[in-house]
Structure formats: C-alpha cells, structure tokens
Coordinates of C-alpha atoms in Angstrom, one line a residue:
M1207 CA 0.2 -0.1 -0.1
E1208 CA 3.4 2.0 -0.1
S1209 CA 2.1 2.9 -3.2
V1210 CA -1.2 4.6 -2.8
K1211 CA 0.1 6.5 0.3
D1212 CA 2.4 7.9 -1.7
M1213 CA -0.8 8.9 -4.2
W1214 CA -2.6 10.3 -1.5
Q1215 CA 0.8 12.6 0.1
L1216 CA 0.5 14.0 -3.7
V1217 CA -3.3 14.5 -3.6
C1218 CA -3.0 16.1 -0.5
E1219 CA -0.2 18.7 -1.1
S1220 CA -2.8 19.8 -4.0
L1221 CA -5.8 20.2 -1.9
K1222 CA -3.6 22.5 0.5
K1223 CA -3.0 24.2 -2.4
S1224 CA -6.4 24.7 -3.9
V1225 CA -8.3 25.0 -0.6
G1226 CA -5.0 26.5 1.8
E1227 CA -3.5 24.9 5.1
V1228 CA -6.2 26.0 7.5
I1229 CA -9.1 23.9 5.8
Y1230 CA -7.2 21.2 4.6
D1231 CA -5.6 20.8 8.3
I1232 CA -9.3 20.1 9.5
W1233 CA -11.4 18.6 7.0
F1234 CA -8.3 16.7 4.8
K1235 CA -6.1 15.9 7.4
P1236 CA -7.8 13.4 9.0
L1237 CA -9.0 11.1 5.8
E1238 CA -7.5 8.2 5.5
I1239 CA -8.4 5.7 2.5
L1240 CA -9.8 2.4 2.4
S1241 CA -8.7 0.9 -1.2
F1242 CA -8.2 2.6 -4.5
D1243 CA -8.8 0.1 -7.4
G1244 CA -7.6 2.6 -10.3
T1245 CA -10.9 4.2 -11.1
K1246 CA -12.7 4.8 -7.7
V1247 CA -11.0 5.1 -4.2
E1248 CA -13.0 4.5 -0.9
I1249 CA -11.9 7.4 2.2
A1250 CA -13.0 7.0 5.6
A1251 CA -14.6 10.1 7.0
G1252 CA -16.8 10.9 9.9
S1253 CA -20.2 11.4 9.3
F1254 CA -20.0 14.9 10.7
M1255 CA -17.0 15.5 8.1
K1256 CA -17.6 13.5 5.4
K1257 CA -21.2 16.1 5.6
I1258 CA -19.7 18.9 5.4
I1259 CA -16.5 18.0 2.8
E1260 CA -19.4 16.4 0.1
Q1261 CA -21.6 19.2 0.9
Q1262 CA -18.2 22.4 0.3
F1263 CA -15.5 20.8 -0.8
Y1264 CA -16.3 17.3 -3.2
Q1265 CA -14.9 19.0 -6.0
E1266 CA -11.8 20.4 -5.1
L1267 CA -11.1 17.0 -3.6
K1268 CA -12.1 15.1 -6.7
D1269 CA -10.1 18.0 -9.4
A1270 CA -6.9 16.8 -6.7
F1271 CA -7.7 12.8 -8.0
K1272 CA -7.7 14.1 -10.8
S1273 CA -4.3 16.6 -11.1
V1274 CA -2.4 14.0 -9.7
M1275 CA -3.5 10.5 -11.9
G1276 CA -5.0 12.7 -15.0
F1277 CA -8.1 11.1 -15.1
E1278 CA -11.6 11.5 -12.9
I1279 CA -11.8 9.6 -10.6
E1280 CA -14.5 8.4 -8.3
V1281 CA -14.5 9.6 -4.4
V1282 CA -16.7 8.0 -2.7
L1283 CA -17.0 9.0 1.5
I1284 CA -17.3 6.7 3.7
D1285 CA -18.0 6.6 7.5
P1286 CA -16.4 4.5 9.9
E1287 CA -18.4 2.0 10.6
G1288 CA -19.8 1.5 7.5
A1289 CA -15.8 1.5 6.5
A1290 CA -14.6 -1.5 8.7
A1291 CA -17.5 -3.5 7.8
K1292 CA -17.0 -2.4 4.1
T1293 CA -13.0 -3.5 4.5
E1294 CA -13.4 -6.3 6.0
K1295 CA -16.4 -8.2 3.2
E1296 CA -14.1 -7.2 0.5
T1297 CA -11.1 -8.5 2.1
D1298 CA -12.6 -11.6 1.7
A1299 CA -13.6 -11.0 -1.5
K1300 CA -10.7 -9.3 -3.4
P1301 CA -7.9 -11.4 -4.4
A1302 CA -4.4 -10.3 -2.8
G1303 CA -3.1 -7.5 -5.4
S1304 CA -6.2 -6.9 -6.5
V1305 CA -5.5 -3.0 -6.0
I1306 CA -3.2 -0.6 -8.6
S1307 CA 0.2 -0.6 -7.9
I1308 CA 1.0 3.5 -8.5
E1309 CA 4.5 3.7 -10.1
Q1310 CA 6.7 5.4 -7.5
N1311 CA 9.3 7.8 -8.0
T1312 CA 12.7 5.5 -7.0
F1313 CA 15.7 4.9 -9.1
E1314 CA 14.1 1.7 -10.3
T1315 CA 11.1 3.6 -12.5
F1316 CA 13.2 6.1 -13.5
V1317 CA 13.6 5.0 -17.3
V1318 CA 17.1 5.9 -17.8
G1319 CA 18.7 7.0 -22.0
S1320 CA 21.2 8.6 -23.0
S1321 CA 19.4 11.8 -22.2
N1322 CA 19.4 12.1 -19.2
R1323 CA 22.1 8.7 -18.0
F1324 CA 24.7 11.2 -16.4
A1325 CA 22.1 13.4 -13.8
H1326 CA 20.6 9.5 -13.1
A1327 CA 24.7 8.2 -12.3
A1328 CA 24.8 11.5 -10.8
A1329 CA 21.8 11.0 -8.4
Q1330 CA 22.4 7.5 -7.6
A1331 CA 26.1 8.4 -6.6
V1332 CA 24.6 11.4 -3.6
A1333 CA 21.9 8.9 -2.6
A1334 CA 24.7 6.8 -1.8
A1335 CA 26.9 8.8 0.2
P1336 CA 25.1 11.8 1.2
G1337 CA 27.2 14.8 2.1
A1338 CA 30.7 12.9 -0.2
A1339 CA 29.8 12.6 -3.5
Y1340 CA 29.1 15.3 -5.2
N1341 CA 26.9 18.6 -2.5
P1342 CA 25.7 20.7 -4.5
L1343 CA 24.4 18.4 -7.0
F1344 CA 22.6 21.0 -9.2
I1345 CA 20.0 19.5 -12.2
Y1346 CA 18.7 21.2 -14.8
G1347 CA 16.5 20.7 -17.1
N1348 CA 13.0 22.1 -19.2
S1349 CA 9.7 20.8 -17.1
G1350 CA 8.9 17.3 -17.5
L1351 CA 12.1 15.3 -18.4
G1352 CA 12.0 13.5 -14.5
K1353 CA 14.3 16.1 -12.2
T1354 CA 11.6 16.0 -9.8
H1355 CA 11.8 12.3 -9.9
L1356 CA 15.4 12.3 -9.4
L1357 CA 14.7 14.5 -5.8
R1358 CA 12.3 12.1 -4.7
A1359 CA 14.2 8.7 -5.9
I1360 CA 16.8 10.1 -3.8
S1361 CA 15.4 10.7 -0.8
S1362 CA 13.2 7.2 -1.0
E1363 CA 17.2 5.3 -1.3
I1364 CA 18.0 7.1 1.3
T1365 CA 15.6 6.7 3.7
K1366 CA 15.5 3.3 2.5
K1367 CA 19.4 2.9 4.2
N1368 CA 18.7 5.2 6.8
P1369 CA 14.9 4.9 7.6
D1370 CA 16.1 7.9 10.8
A1371 CA 17.1 9.9 7.9
D1372 CA 16.3 14.0 8.9
I1373 CA 14.9 14.5 4.5
I1374 CA 13.5 18.2 3.5
I1375 CA 12.1 17.9 0.1
T1376 CA 10.4 21.1 -0.7
R1377 CA 10.2 23.7 -4.1
G1378 CA 11.8 27.3 -4.7
E1379 CA 8.5 28.9 -4.4
E1380 CA 7.6 26.9 -1.1
F1381 CA 10.9 28.0 0.3
V1382 CA 10.2 31.5 -0.7
N1383 CA 6.5 31.6 1.4
L1384 CA 7.7 30.0 4.4
I1385 CA 10.7 32.8 4.2
V1386 CA 8.2 35.4 4.0
G1387 CA 5.6 34.0 6.5
G1388 CA 8.4 33.5 9.3
I1389 CA 9.7 37.4 8.3
N1390 CA 6.0 38.2 9.2
K1391 CA 5.7 35.7 12.2
N1392 CA 9.2 36.7 13.7
K1393 CA 9.4 32.5 13.2
M1394 CA 12.5 32.9 11.4
N1395 CA 14.4 31.2 14.3
E1396 CA 11.8 27.7 14.2
I1397 CA 13.1 28.1 10.7
H1398 CA 17.1 28.7 11.5
E1399 CA 17.0 25.2 13.7
K1400 CA 14.6 22.7 10.5
Y1401 CA 16.7 24.1 7.9
R1402 CA 20.3 23.9 8.9
N1403 CA 20.2 20.8 10.7
C1404 CA 18.6 18.5 8.4
D1405 CA 20.4 15.4 7.1
V1406 CA 19.6 16.5 3.3
L1407 CA 18.0 18.9 1.6
L1408 CA 16.2 18.7 -1.7
V1409 CA 15.0 22.1 -2.8
D1410 CA 12.9 21.8 -6.8
D1411 CA 12.5 24.6 -9.0
I1412 CA 15.6 26.4 -6.8
Q1413 CA 14.7 29.6 -10.1
F1414 CA 12.0 30.7 -8.0
I1415 CA 14.2 32.6 -5.1
A1416 CA 16.3 34.1 -8.0
G1417 CA 15.1 38.1 -7.0
K1418 CA 13.7 37.9 -3.4
P1419 CA 16.7 39.1 -1.4
S1420 CA 15.1 37.9 2.0
T1421 CA 15.0 34.5 0.3
Q1422 CA 18.4 34.3 -1.1
E1423 CA 19.4 35.9 2.3
E1424 CA 18.1 32.8 4.2
F1425 CA 19.0 29.9 1.4
F1426 CA 23.1 31.6 2.1
H1427 CA 23.5 31.7 5.0
T1428 CA 21.0 27.6 5.0
F1429 CA 23.3 26.3 2.7
N1430 CA 26.9 27.4 4.2
A1431 CA 25.8 25.7 7.6
L1432 CA 25.2 22.5 5.8
T1433 CA 27.8 22.0 3.7
Q1434 CA 30.0 22.8 6.5
A1435 CA 28.8 20.2 8.5
G1436 CA 28.8 17.9 5.3
K1437 CA 25.3 17.6 4.7
Q1438 CA 24.1 16.7 1.5
I1439 CA 22.2 19.3 -0.9
V1440 CA 20.1 18.3 -4.0
L1441 CA 18.9 21.5 -5.7
T1442 CA 17.6 21.2 -9.4
S1443 CA 16.5 23.6 -12.0
D1444 CA 14.8 24.7 -15.6
R1445 CA 17.9 26.6 -16.1
S1446 CA 22.0 25.8 -15.4
P1447 CA 23.3 28.4 -12.8
K1448 CA 24.7 30.9 -14.7
D1449 CA 21.7 31.4 -16.5
I1450 CA 19.5 32.1 -13.7
E1451 CA 19.0 36.3 -13.8
V1452 CA 18.9 38.2 -10.6
L1453 CA 20.6 35.9 -8.9
D1454 CA 23.1 36.6 -6.5
D1455 CA 26.8 35.7 -7.2
R1456 CA 27.3 34.3 -4.2
L1457 CA 24.5 31.6 -4.3
R1458 CA 25.7 31.2 -8.1
N1459 CA 29.2 30.7 -7.2
R1460 CA 28.0 28.0 -4.4
F1461 CA 25.5 26.3 -7.0
E1462 CA 28.5 25.6 -9.2
W1463 CA 30.3 24.2 -6.3
G1464 CA 29.8 20.4 -6.9
L1465 CA 28.5 18.8 -9.9
I1466 CA 26.0 20.1 -12.8
A1467 CA 23.7 17.6 -14.7
D1468 CA 21.3 18.8 -17.2
I1469 CA 18.9 16.8 -18.2
Q1470 CA 18.0 16.6 -22.1
P1471 CA 14.0 15.2 -23.9
P1472 CA 14.4 11.9 -24.1
D1473 CA 15.3 9.8 -27.4
I1474 CA 12.4 8.5 -29.0
E1475 CA 13.7 4.8 -27.8
T1476 CA 13.4 6.4 -24.1
R1477 CA 10.4 8.0 -24.8
M1478 CA 8.9 4.4 -26.3
A1479 CA 10.5 2.6 -22.8
I1480 CA 8.8 5.5 -20.6
I1481 CA 5.4 5.2 -22.3
Q1482 CA 5.4 0.9 -22.6
R1483 CA 6.3 1.3 -18.3
K1484 CA 3.6 3.3 -17.3
A1485 CA 1.6 1.4 -19.2
N1486 CA 2.6 -1.3 -17.6
T1487 CA 1.7 0.4 -14.9
L1488 CA -1.3 0.6 -15.0
G1489 CA -1.9 -2.7 -16.4
L1490 CA -2.6 -1.4 -19.7
E1491 CA -1.4 -3.7 -22.8
L1492 CA -0.5 -1.3 -25.8
P1493 CA 0.3 -2.1 -29.4
D1494 CA 3.5 -1.6 -30.2
D1495 CA 1.9 0.9 -33.5
V1496 CA 0.0 2.7 -30.6
V1497 CA 3.3 2.8 -28.7
Q1498 CA 5.3 4.6 -31.6
F1499 CA 2.7 6.5 -32.8
V1500 CA 2.9 8.5 -29.1
A1501 CA 6.7 8.9 -29.4
E1502 CA 7.0 10.4 -32.5
K1503 CA 4.2 13.1 -31.5
I1504 CA 5.5 13.7 -27.6
K1505 CA 8.6 14.3 -28.2
A1506 CA 10.0 17.0 -24.7
N1507 CA 8.0 15.8 -22.1
I1508 CA 7.2 12.6 -20.3
R1509 CA 4.9 14.0 -18.2
Q1510 CA 3.0 14.2 -20.9
L1511 CA 4.1 11.3 -22.1
E1512 CA 2.7 9.3 -19.0
G1513 CA -0.2 12.0 -19.4
A1514 CA -1.4 10.6 -22.7
V1515 CA -1.7 6.9 -21.1
K1516 CA -3.2 7.2 -18.3
K1517 CA -6.1 9.4 -20.9
I1518 CA -5.5 6.3 -23.0
N1519 CA -7.0 3.6 -20.1
A1520 CA -9.1 6.4 -19.1
L1521 CA -11.3 6.1 -22.5
V1522 CA -10.8 2.5 -22.0
N1523 CA -12.0 1.9 -18.7
I1524 CA -14.8 4.6 -19.3
E1525 CA -15.4 4.3 -22.8
G1526 CA -14.5 1.0 -23.8
A1527 CA -13.0 2.4 -26.7
A1528 CA -10.9 0.2 -29.3
I1529 CA -6.7 0.9 -28.6
N1530 CA -6.0 2.0 -32.2
I1531 CA -3.8 5.2 -33.6
A1532 CA -7.1 6.6 -33.8
M1533 CA -7.7 6.5 -30.1
A1534 CA -4.5 7.5 -29.6
Q1535 CA -4.5 10.6 -31.4
N1536 CA -8.0 11.2 -29.6
A1537 CA -6.0 10.6 -26.4
I1538 CA -2.9 13.0 -27.1
K1539 CA -5.1 16.1 -29.3
D1540 CA -5.7 17.8 -25.6
I1541 CA -2.1 17.9 -24.7
M1542 CA -0.6 18.3 -27.8
N1543 CA -2.4 21.3 -27.9
D1544 CA -2.9 21.6 -31.8
S1545 CA -3.5 25.5 -32.9
R1546 CA -3.9 24.3 -36.7
P1547 CA -7.6 25.6 -38.0
V1548 CA -9.9 22.5 -38.5
A1549 CA -10.1 23.3 -42.0
F1550 CA -6.0 23.1 -42.5
V1551 CA -6.4 19.5 -40.2
V1552 CA -9.5 18.4 -42.9
N1553 CA -8.2 19.0 -46.0
K1554 CA -4.9 17.5 -45.1
I1555 CA -6.9 15.0 -44.5
I1556 CA -8.5 14.4 -47.3
T1557 CA -5.5 15.7 -49.1
E1558 CA -3.8 12.1 -47.7
T1559 CA -6.6 10.3 -48.5
S1560 CA -7.0 10.9 -52.2
R1561 CA -3.0 10.6 -52.2
T1562 CA -3.4 7.4 -50.8
F1563 CA -5.9 6.2 -52.7
G1564 CA -5.2 7.6 -56.0
V1565 CA -8.5 9.6 -56.3
P1566 CA -8.8 13.4 -56.8
Q1567 CA -9.6 15.8 -54.0
G1568 CA -12.5 16.4 -56.5
D1569 CA -13.9 12.9 -56.2
I1570 CA -14.1 12.9 -52.3
I1571 CA -16.0 15.6 -51.8
S1572 CA -17.8 15.0 -55.1
K1573 CA -21.5 12.9 -56.1
K1574 CA -19.4 10.2 -57.3
K1575 CA -20.3 7.0 -56.4
D1576 CA -17.9 4.3 -58.0
A1577 CA -15.9 2.1 -55.3
K1578 CA -12.9 3.4 -55.3
T1579 CA -14.1 6.7 -55.0
A1580 CA -16.9 5.4 -52.3
K1581 CA -14.0 4.0 -49.8
A1582 CA -11.0 6.8 -50.1
R1583 CA -14.6 8.5 -49.0
Q1584 CA -15.8 7.1 -46.4
V1585 CA -12.2 6.6 -44.8
A1586 CA -11.5 10.3 -44.6
I1587 CA -15.1 10.7 -42.8
Y1588 CA -14.2 8.1 -40.7
I1589 CA -10.2 9.8 -40.1
V1590 CA -12.6 13.5 -39.5
R1591 CA -14.7 12.0 -36.9
T1592 CA -12.3 9.8 -35.5
T1593 CA -10.0 12.3 -34.8
T1594 CA -11.6 16.2 -34.3
D1595 CA -14.4 17.6 -32.3
L1596 CA -16.5 18.2 -35.1
T1597 CA -20.5 17.6 -35.2
Q1598 CA -22.0 15.0 -37.5
K1599 CA -23.5 18.2 -39.3
E1600 CA -20.3 19.7 -39.9
I1601 CA -18.2 17.3 -41.2
S1602 CA -20.7 17.0 -43.7
E1603 CA -20.3 20.5 -44.6
Y1604 CA -16.9 19.2 -45.9
F1605 CA -17.7 16.8 -47.8
G1606 CA -20.3 18.0 -50.1
N1607 CA -23.5 19.0 -47.0
R1608 CA -24.0 15.0 -47.0
D1609 CA -27.1 14.0 -44.6
R1610 CA -25.7 13.0 -41.8
T1611 CA -27.1 10.1 -41.2
T1612 CA -24.1 9.2 -44.3
I1613 CA -21.6 10.6 -42.2
L1614 CA -22.2 8.1 -39.8
Y1615 CA -22.7 5.3 -41.7
S1616 CA -19.5 6.2 -43.6
A1617 CA -17.7 6.5 -40.1
D1618 CA -19.6 3.1 -38.6
L1619 CA -18.5 1.3 -42.0
I1620 CA -14.4 1.7 -41.9
A1621 CA -15.0 1.1 -37.8
Q1622 CA -15.8 -2.4 -38.6
E1623 CA -13.7 -3.2 -41.8
I1624 CA -10.8 -2.3 -39.6
E1625 CA -11.4 -4.3 -36.9
K1626 CA -11.4 -7.3 -39.8
D1627 CA -8.7 -6.0 -42.4
P1628 CA -5.3 -5.7 -41.1
A1629 CA -4.1 -4.7 -44.3
L1630 CA -7.4 -1.5 -44.2
K1631 CA -6.3 -0.7 -40.2
K1632 CA -2.9 0.1 -41.3
T1633 CA -3.4 1.9 -44.5
V1634 CA -6.1 4.8 -41.9
D1635 CA -3.0 4.5 -39.5
N1636 CA -0.6 6.2 -41.7
I1637 CA -3.0 7.7 -43.3
I1638 CA -3.6 9.3 -39.2
K1639 CA 0.0 9.6 -39.1
N1640 CA 0.9 11.8 -41.6
T1641 CA -1.6 14.0 -41.2
S1642 CA -0.8 14.4 -37.6
E1643 CA 2.8 16.1 -38.4
Q1644 CA 3.2 19.8 -37.7

C-alpha cells in the first residue's frame, strides 16, 4: 500500500494549494484511504466530516485526484463503521494484489536513456553517499523531463538505507513563502532550526528564489551551514546557474561548487520505453504501433507522455474504447495543443486520403459513387470523425453537404472493417500519422 500512500500524499499537496492549509488541516488531514482500484477511491470520514466535505469541498477533492492521476476518479466518502464492515467484506472477496500499484518515484522506475544517463548516475552516487559524492548536486532541464522524479528517488533511496535520516524536500516557491511567513510571524528561529540541521535538503525549482533578497540571504546561510556540516544538498532548476537571472553571485558560485548535470528531451527509444513502463504500471497493453505513434508525436515532455497513457487508459476503462491509432490521436490532441485551424486539418486529411487511394480530392467531396471513390470518402470521413471534435453536421459540410446519417454510416462502416481487415487498418493508421505531422 506504499504506492497508494504516495498517491494520497500528492493529492494532499494539491488540496493544500486549492483550499489552503487551515481548511486542509481541519477537513482533509484526518482522512484515510480505504481502497483504490484505479477508477474509484474509498475514503474513511466521520459522518459530520463526510457531510461537510460533500456539501462544500467535494469538487476540490475530485479535482485533486484528477490533477495527480490525469483522469477522473470516482471518490466515495464512507463513515468509519460502514468502512470497517466494507473493508472486512472486501478483504475476504478480493484476491491478493487486486489494488492497483501506483508507480513511485524511485531509481528503479526512472527510465534511463542517453538524454538523462549522467544526471541519473550522479543522483545515484549522491544517494549512496550523502554529503560525500557531489555537494551540491545541481540538476537542470526543461519542465517534465524527470528532475522531480530524481529528487524523490534520492529521498527514497536514502530513507531505505537510513530510516532516521532527516530529509527535507521542498520547492523554491514554497521556500520563498516560508521565509515571508517566518519574517511576518517572527518565526525565523524555528526555520533556522529546521533547515540548518537537517541531513539532506532537496529543493525543486530553486530558480524561484532569484530576485528575492531576503530569501536568497536565508538560503545562503542555510547552504553554508549544511555544507560545512557535511550535509547533502540537491537542487533542480529549469536552467543552469549561470542562466538564472537576478541571482546573487555568491549563491551562483555555490551552486556551481559541486556537480552540474543537465537533462535533455528523451530520444524516441527512451520515449517508447517510458510509455511502455507507464502502461505496465496501469495494467494496460498497448500495441507497438500505438506506442510508436505517441512517442513520435510527444517529443519533449515525459509528463505529457505519461499523461497520454493515462488518457488512453481512461478511455479504455470508462468508454470501452478500442486501442488503435485513431484512439491514440484523440487521446493526445489536447496534450499536443494543436493550434492548426480545423479547416486545415480536414483538408490535409482529404489530401492525404486522396494521395493514398489515388482518387482526386475533388472526387472525394463530390457525388461520385464508384467503389474506389466511395471507399476513399468513407475513410476520410472516418478519420475526420475520430480525430476532430466536429459534429456530424459540420463534417457533412466538408463532404458536399451529405446527409448526416451518411456521415455516421461511413464512419461506422470503416470502424467495423478495420477490425477485420489488417491491411485497411494499416492504411488508415498511416493516413492519420501523416496528417498529424506538424
């Protein structure tokens, strides 16, 4: 259940941001997860607490799960007595291992490729010998490439070897807020005691302290205190120390003391491995062509790759959708943030279908009914219907204002045929691939 606890911790962090720490402490901190099967979570809550959350904060709770998982989760609040009875009953009924495993941020779950191999090795070295290998370790790269994963992996590995280690993991923005609050509430001595005496300090997105004099001053002294005591510091940023503007030179120099490791966007082999690993975690079997298609389309962000797999999994679980290229294209269209006009997309589909079938573009949208033209038209309609958000009426306007039932018939016919005809499926997949190129 450690993996589910990890998920719940992330949900709690999201809730703190959305409702504030006071409301979180009162209404959410006492909650406990009873079960999670991948689509529904059951949470124990007293009857009064259950009533208040359902009336006032239920949407915030659902949104927090969605932000962590990437898709909608059914959230059920159960009073303790009912929860105890239900848990006992389900323990008897469910086979061992029926609860889904949420992938944790460890070194074992980090997919290593040429783009991140050096940073991964450096992080492992730090985890193996805190304070003795590279201090500080500074990891930088664009958002979504695995920097936070490595921070948590370091924390996990050190904790595994030394459960009593005092590890602080925070974000640059949170550290800024901490200092501002400490100054306003006259609690800086408490902050000094906590941060300057820990064993390991891990700070994500350290660039956020730049341009904030009081925060930089505090971090400078914290840095000195920890390094002089042989304690480990690991920092991540979206840019190298020399490229962080309005950063104190004395901090910049200290950030460059140890080892600087960058992470680049993953190559296609690494992207495919990331997709496969995420799919395995969700118990999802993805065809090779779908894995390659997603990897070819999403090139610079691991978080988006994992989000695409979550979306595919949600479409399978919620809608029972068949996993194919068309479905994958639909799953990633929001992630891709395609800004091309719809008319351009439709015309490109018609053009590519025309080229593939050897039928003039004009014939596809005309009234011609010979078998070859009809098939090309049906394929084009199917692709437009499955890869865009156009209504049947809107699609009909691109295909000679045909009756909307004709649009529906054409799309359904091709959907049925590609299930039985591998050659036609490959043809349709290739058209989708070619038309989705930027």
